[in-house]
């Protein structure tokens, strides 16, 4: 397991390999994320913060939406991903986006933002409520927070796959062993309210695939979490290798369907 995974409670393999998984994840969620950002009121001139930005995909979208006078800061604990994000921003000639390495559970966030985005982060934290309180302090009065996170038990396959069900079970249990919650999604609205946010709103999206690379995202996630699953004593390496192989084989079936977890979207305003 990558050292940063144990250090940060993040069970999925990070670094350059993890960046490629996040790229695929962003491809899957791109349109629903853009719809959400626009629905939540992202506009030119805003100062934006992307918390747990990974390789920067949402930062790049935000940078275009708030141009020419707006700015975007992406923060993440994974220095390798931050380095990749910086290089990709230069390649895309985006001059209004910057990146910084920050430990979300230990460090402080910069402040005075109009808009904060956080996707697939709270489900990996031991104390997500604390981070929401910190984010509230980072927003200007009346600023907007947008969160997307998972309800993994909402996933399904057709035909039903025991391997996929087992893989998801192991992933969820591993996150629970680390003190976090892979099914945190439905709690987001109440958590926002508890952190002092107002005008809380909610939506749900779910992506299903019958072909193509996006269909592999669930097997890939379990595959990239195998070291953590083994470390937690939930399965042997031989068991994980066989399970992951069966999951990929199911994904290769041209008539099988894989639907990932339900994604709960919640957005709200900082108290005026």
Coordinates of C-alpha atoms in Angstrom, one line a residue:
X1 CA 0.0 0.0 0.0
X2 CA 1.2 3.5 -0.8
X3 CA 2.5 5.2 2.3
X4 CA 0.2 8.2 1.8
X5 CA -2.8 6.0 1.8
X6 CA -2.1 4.9 5.4
X7 CA -1.1 8.3 6.5
X8 CA -4.3 10.0 5.2
X9 CA -6.8 7.3 5.8
X10 CA -7.4 7.1 2.0
X11 CA -7.6 3.5 1.1
X12 CA -7.2 3.8 -2.7
X13 CA -3.8 3.7 -4.3
X14 CA -2.5 7.2 -5.0
X15 CA 0.4 8.8 -6.9
X16 CA 0.6 8.6 -10.7
X17 CA -1.5 5.4 -11.0
X18 CA -4.1 6.9 -8.8
X19 CA -4.2 10.0 -11.0
X20 CA -5.2 7.9 -14.0
X21 CA -8.0 6.3 -12.0
X22 CA -9.2 9.8 -11.0
X23 CA -9.0 10.9 -14.7
X24 CA -11.4 8.1 -15.6
X25 CA -13.7 9.0 -12.6
X26 CA -13.8 12.6 -13.7
X27 CA -14.6 11.5 -17.3
X28 CA -17.6 9.6 -15.9
X29 CA -18.8 12.5 -13.7
X30 CA -17.9 15.4 -15.9
X31 CA -21.3 16.4 -17.2
X32 CA -23.2 15.8 -13.9
X33 CA -20.5 17.9 -12.2
X34 CA -20.7 20.7 -14.7
X35 CA -24.5 20.7 -14.3
X36 CA -24.1 20.9 -10.5
X37 CA -21.6 23.7 -10.6
X38 CA -23.8 25.8 -12.9
X39 CA -26.9 25.0 -10.8
X40 CA -25.1 26.1 -7.7
X41 CA -24.3 29.4 -9.3
X42 CA -20.6 29.4 -10.3
X43 CA -20.0 32.6 -12.3
X44 CA -17.2 34.6 -13.8
X45 CA -15.1 36.5 -11.3
X46 CA -15.5 34.1 -8.4
X47 CA -12.7 32.9 -6.1
X48 CA -13.0 29.1 -5.9
X49 CA -11.5 26.4 -3.7
X50 CA -11.5 22.7 -4.7
X51 CA -10.8 20.6 -1.6
X52 CA -9.2 17.2 -2.2
X53 CA -8.6 18.2 -5.8
X54 CA -6.7 15.1 -6.9
X55 CA -5.3 15.7 -10.4
X56 CA -7.2 18.9 -10.8
X57 CA -9.9 18.0 -13.3
X58 CA -12.7 19.9 -11.5
X59 CA -10.3 22.8 -11.0
X60 CA -9.8 23.1 -14.7
X61 CA -13.5 23.2 -15.3
X62 CA -13.9 25.8 -12.6
X63 CA -11.1 27.9 -14.0
X64 CA -12.9 28.1 -17.4
X65 CA -16.2 28.9 -15.7
X66 CA -14.9 31.8 -13.6
X67 CA -12.5 33.3 -16.2
X68 CA -11.3 35.8 -17.0
X69 CA -11.2 37.5 -13.6
X70 CA -11.9 34.6 -11.3
X71 CA -9.4 32.3 -9.7
X72 CA -9.2 28.6 -8.5
X73 CA -7.1 27.0 -5.8
X74 CA -6.9 23.2 -5.6
X75 CA -5.6 21.5 -2.4
X76 CA -4.8 17.9 -1.8
X77 CA -2.4 15.9 0.4
X78 CA -1.0 13.8 -2.5
X79 CA 2.1 15.8 -3.7
X80 CA 2.4 13.6 -6.8
X81 CA -1.1 14.4 -8.0
X82 CA -0.5 18.1 -7.2
X83 CA 2.6 18.1 -9.3
X84 CA 0.7 16.4 -12.2
X85 CA -2.1 18.9 -11.8
X86 CA 0.3 21.8 -12.0
X87 CA 1.8 20.4 -15.2
X88 CA -1.6 19.8 -16.8
X89 CA -2.7 23.3 -16.0
X90 CA 0.3 24.7 -17.8
X91 CA -0.3 22.4 -20.7
X92 CA -3.9 23.7 -20.9
X93 CA -2.7 27.3 -20.6
X94 CA -4.8 27.9 -17.6
X95 CA -3.3 30.9 -15.7
X96 CA -6.0 31.4 -13.1
X97 CA -5.6 28.1 -11.3
X98 CA -3.0 27.2 -8.6
X99 CA -2.4 24.1 -6.5
X100 CA -1.1 23.5 -2.9
X101 CA -0.3 20.4 -0.8
X102 CA -2.5 20.5 2.3
X103 CA -3.4 17.7 4.8
X104 CA -7.1 18.2 5.2
X105 CA -7.3 16.6 8.6
X106 CA -4.3 18.5 10.1
X107 CA -3.8 21.8 8.2
X108 CA -5.8 24.9 7.9
X109 CA -7.5 26.0 4.7
X110 CA -7.0 29.5 3.1
X111 CA -10.0 31.8 3.5
X112 CA -12.3 34.3 1.7
X113 CA -13.6 32.1 -1.1
X114 CA -16.9 32.6 -2.9
X115 CA -17.3 29.0 -3.8
X116 CA -15.9 25.7 -2.4
X117 CA -16.2 22.3 -4.1
X118 CA -15.5 19.0 -2.5
X119 CA -16.0 15.6 -4.2
X120 CA -15.4 12.1 -2.8
X121 CA -13.4 13.3 0.1
X122 CA -15.7 13.3 3.2
X123 CA -16.2 9.5 2.9
X124 CA -12.5 9.0 3.6
X125 CA -12.2 11.2 6.7
X126 CA -12.5 10.2 10.3
X127 CA -14.0 13.6 11.2
X128 CA -15.7 15.0 8.2
X129 CA -17.8 17.3 10.3
X130 CA -14.7 19.1 11.4
X131 CA -13.7 19.8 7.8
X132 CA -17.1 21.2 7.0
X133 CA -16.7 23.6 9.9
X134 CA -13.3 24.6 8.6
X135 CA -14.8 25.1 5.1
X136 CA -17.5 27.3 6.6
X137 CA -14.7 29.5 7.9
X138 CA -13.0 29.6 4.5
X139 CA -16.1 31.0 2.7
X140 CA -17.1 34.6 2.5
X141 CA -20.5 35.4 4.0
X142 CA -23.1 34.0 1.6
X143 CA -20.6 31.9 -0.2
X144 CA -21.5 28.5 -1.7
X145 CA -20.4 25.0 -0.8
X146 CA -21.0 22.1 -3.1
X147 CA -20.4 18.5 -2.0
X148 CA -20.7 15.2 -3.9
X149 CA -20.2 11.8 -2.1
X150 CA -21.1 8.2 -2.2
X151 CA -23.7 5.7 -1.1
X152 CA -21.9 2.6 -2.2
X153 CA -24.7 0.2 -1.2
X154 CA -26.7 1.8 -4.0
X155 CA -24.6 0.1 -6.7
X156 CA -26.0 -2.7 -8.8
X157 CA -25.2 -5.0 -11.7
X158 CA -27.2 -7.0 -14.2
X159 CA -26.9 -9.9 -14.1
X160 CA -26.2 -9.9 -10.4
X161 CA -22.5 -10.4 -9.7
X162 CA -21.3 -12.0 -6.5
X163 CA -17.8 -10.8 -7.2
X164 CA -18.9 -7.1 -7.5
X165 CA -21.0 -7.4 -4.4
X166 CA -18.1 -8.9 -2.5
X167 CA -15.6 -6.3 -3.8
X168 CA -17.9 -3.4 -2.7
X169 CA -18.4 -5.1 0.7
X170 CA -14.7 -5.3 1.3
X171 CA -14.1 -1.7 0.1
X172 CA -16.8 -0.4 2.4
X173 CA -15.6 -2.4 5.4
X174 CA -12.0 -1.3 4.9
X175 CA -13.1 2.4 5.0
X176 CA -15.1 1.6 8.1
X177 CA -12.0 0.0 9.7
X178 CA -10.2 3.3 9.1
X179 CA -13.0 5.2 10.9
X180 CA -14.7 6.6 7.8
X181 CA -18.0 6.0 5.9
X182 CA -18.3 5.1 2.3
X183 CA -22.0 5.5 2.5
X184 CA -21.9 9.0 3.9
X185 CA -23.8 10.5 0.9
X186 CA -27.3 10.7 2.4
X187 CA -26.0 12.4 5.5
X188 CA -24.6 15.4 3.6
X189 CA -27.6 17.7 4.0
X190 CA -27.8 17.2 7.7
X191 CA -24.1 17.6 8.1
X192 CA -24.1 20.9 6.2
X193 CA -26.9 22.2 8.4
X194 CA -25.0 21.1 11.6
X195 CA -22.0 23.0 10.3
X196 CA -24.0 26.2 10.1
X197 CA -24.8 26.3 6.4
X198 CA -28.1 27.6 5.2
X199 CA -30.5 27.0 2.3
X200 CA -29.4 23.3 2.0
X201 CA -30.4 21.6 -1.2
X202 CA -29.8 18.0 -2.5
X203 CA -29.8 15.9 -5.6
X204 CA -28.9 12.4 -6.6
X205 CA -27.1 11.0 -9.7
X206 CA -26.1 7.5 -10.6
X207 CA -24.0 6.3 -13.6
X208 CA -24.5 2.9 -15.3
X209 CA -22.4 1.4 -18.1
X210 CA -22.7 -1.4 -20.5
X211 CA -19.5 -0.9 -22.5
X212 CA -16.3 1.1 -22.6
X213 CA -13.6 2.0 -20.1
X214 CA -16.0 3.7 -17.7
X215 CA -17.5 0.3 -17.0
X216 CA -14.3 -0.7 -15.3
X217 CA -14.3 2.0 -12.6
X218 CA -15.8 -0.2 -9.9
X219 CA -13.4 -3.1 -10.4
X220 CA -10.6 -0.6 -10.7
X221 CA -11.5 1.0 -7.4
X222 CA -11.5 -2.3 -5.6
X223 CA -8.3 -3.3 -7.4
X224 CA -6.6 -0.1 -6.3
X225 CA -7.8 -0.7 -2.7
X226 CA -6.6 -4.3 -2.5
X227 CA -3.5 -3.5 -0.4
X228 CA -5.6 -1.7 2.2
X229 CA -8.1 -4.5 2.3
X230 CA -5.3 -7.0 2.8
X231 CA -3.7 -4.8 5.5
X232 CA -6.9 -4.7 7.4
X233 CA -7.0 -8.5 7.4
X234 CA -10.3 -8.7 5.4
X235 CA -8.9 -10.9 2.6
X236 CA -5.7 -12.6 1.5
X237 CA -3.7 -11.5 -1.5
X238 CA -4.7 -14.6 -3.4
X239 CA -8.3 -14.0 -2.6
X240 CA -8.1 -10.4 -3.8
X241 CA -6.3 -11.4 -7.0
X242 CA -9.0 -13.9 -7.8
X243 CA -11.8 -11.5 -6.9
X244 CA -10.5 -8.6 -8.9
X245 CA -9.9 -10.9 -11.9
X246 CA -13.6 -12.0 -11.7
X247 CA -14.8 -8.4 -11.4
X248 CA -12.8 -7.4 -14.5
X249 CA -14.1 -10.4 -16.4
X250 CA -17.7 -9.4 -15.6
X251 CA -17.0 -5.9 -16.9
X252 CA -15.7 -7.4 -20.2
X253 CA -19.1 -9.1 -20.8
X254 CA -20.7 -6.9 -23.5
X255 CA -24.2 -7.5 -22.2
X256 CA -23.5 -7.0 -18.5
X257 CA -24.4 -3.7 -16.8
X258 CA -22.5 -2.1 -13.9
X259 CA -23.9 0.9 -12.1
X260 CA -21.6 2.6 -9.6
X261 CA -22.7 4.0 -6.2
X262 CA -25.4 6.6 -5.9
X263 CA -23.8 10.0 -5.8
X264 CA -25.5 12.4 -3.4
X265 CA -25.0 16.0 -4.3
X266 CA -25.6 18.7 -1.6
X267 CA -25.1 22.4 -1.8
X268 CA -25.7 25.3 0.6
X269 CA -24.8 28.9 1.6
X270 CA -22.5 30.1 4.3
X271 CA -24.4 32.0 7.0
X272 CA -24.7 35.7 6.2

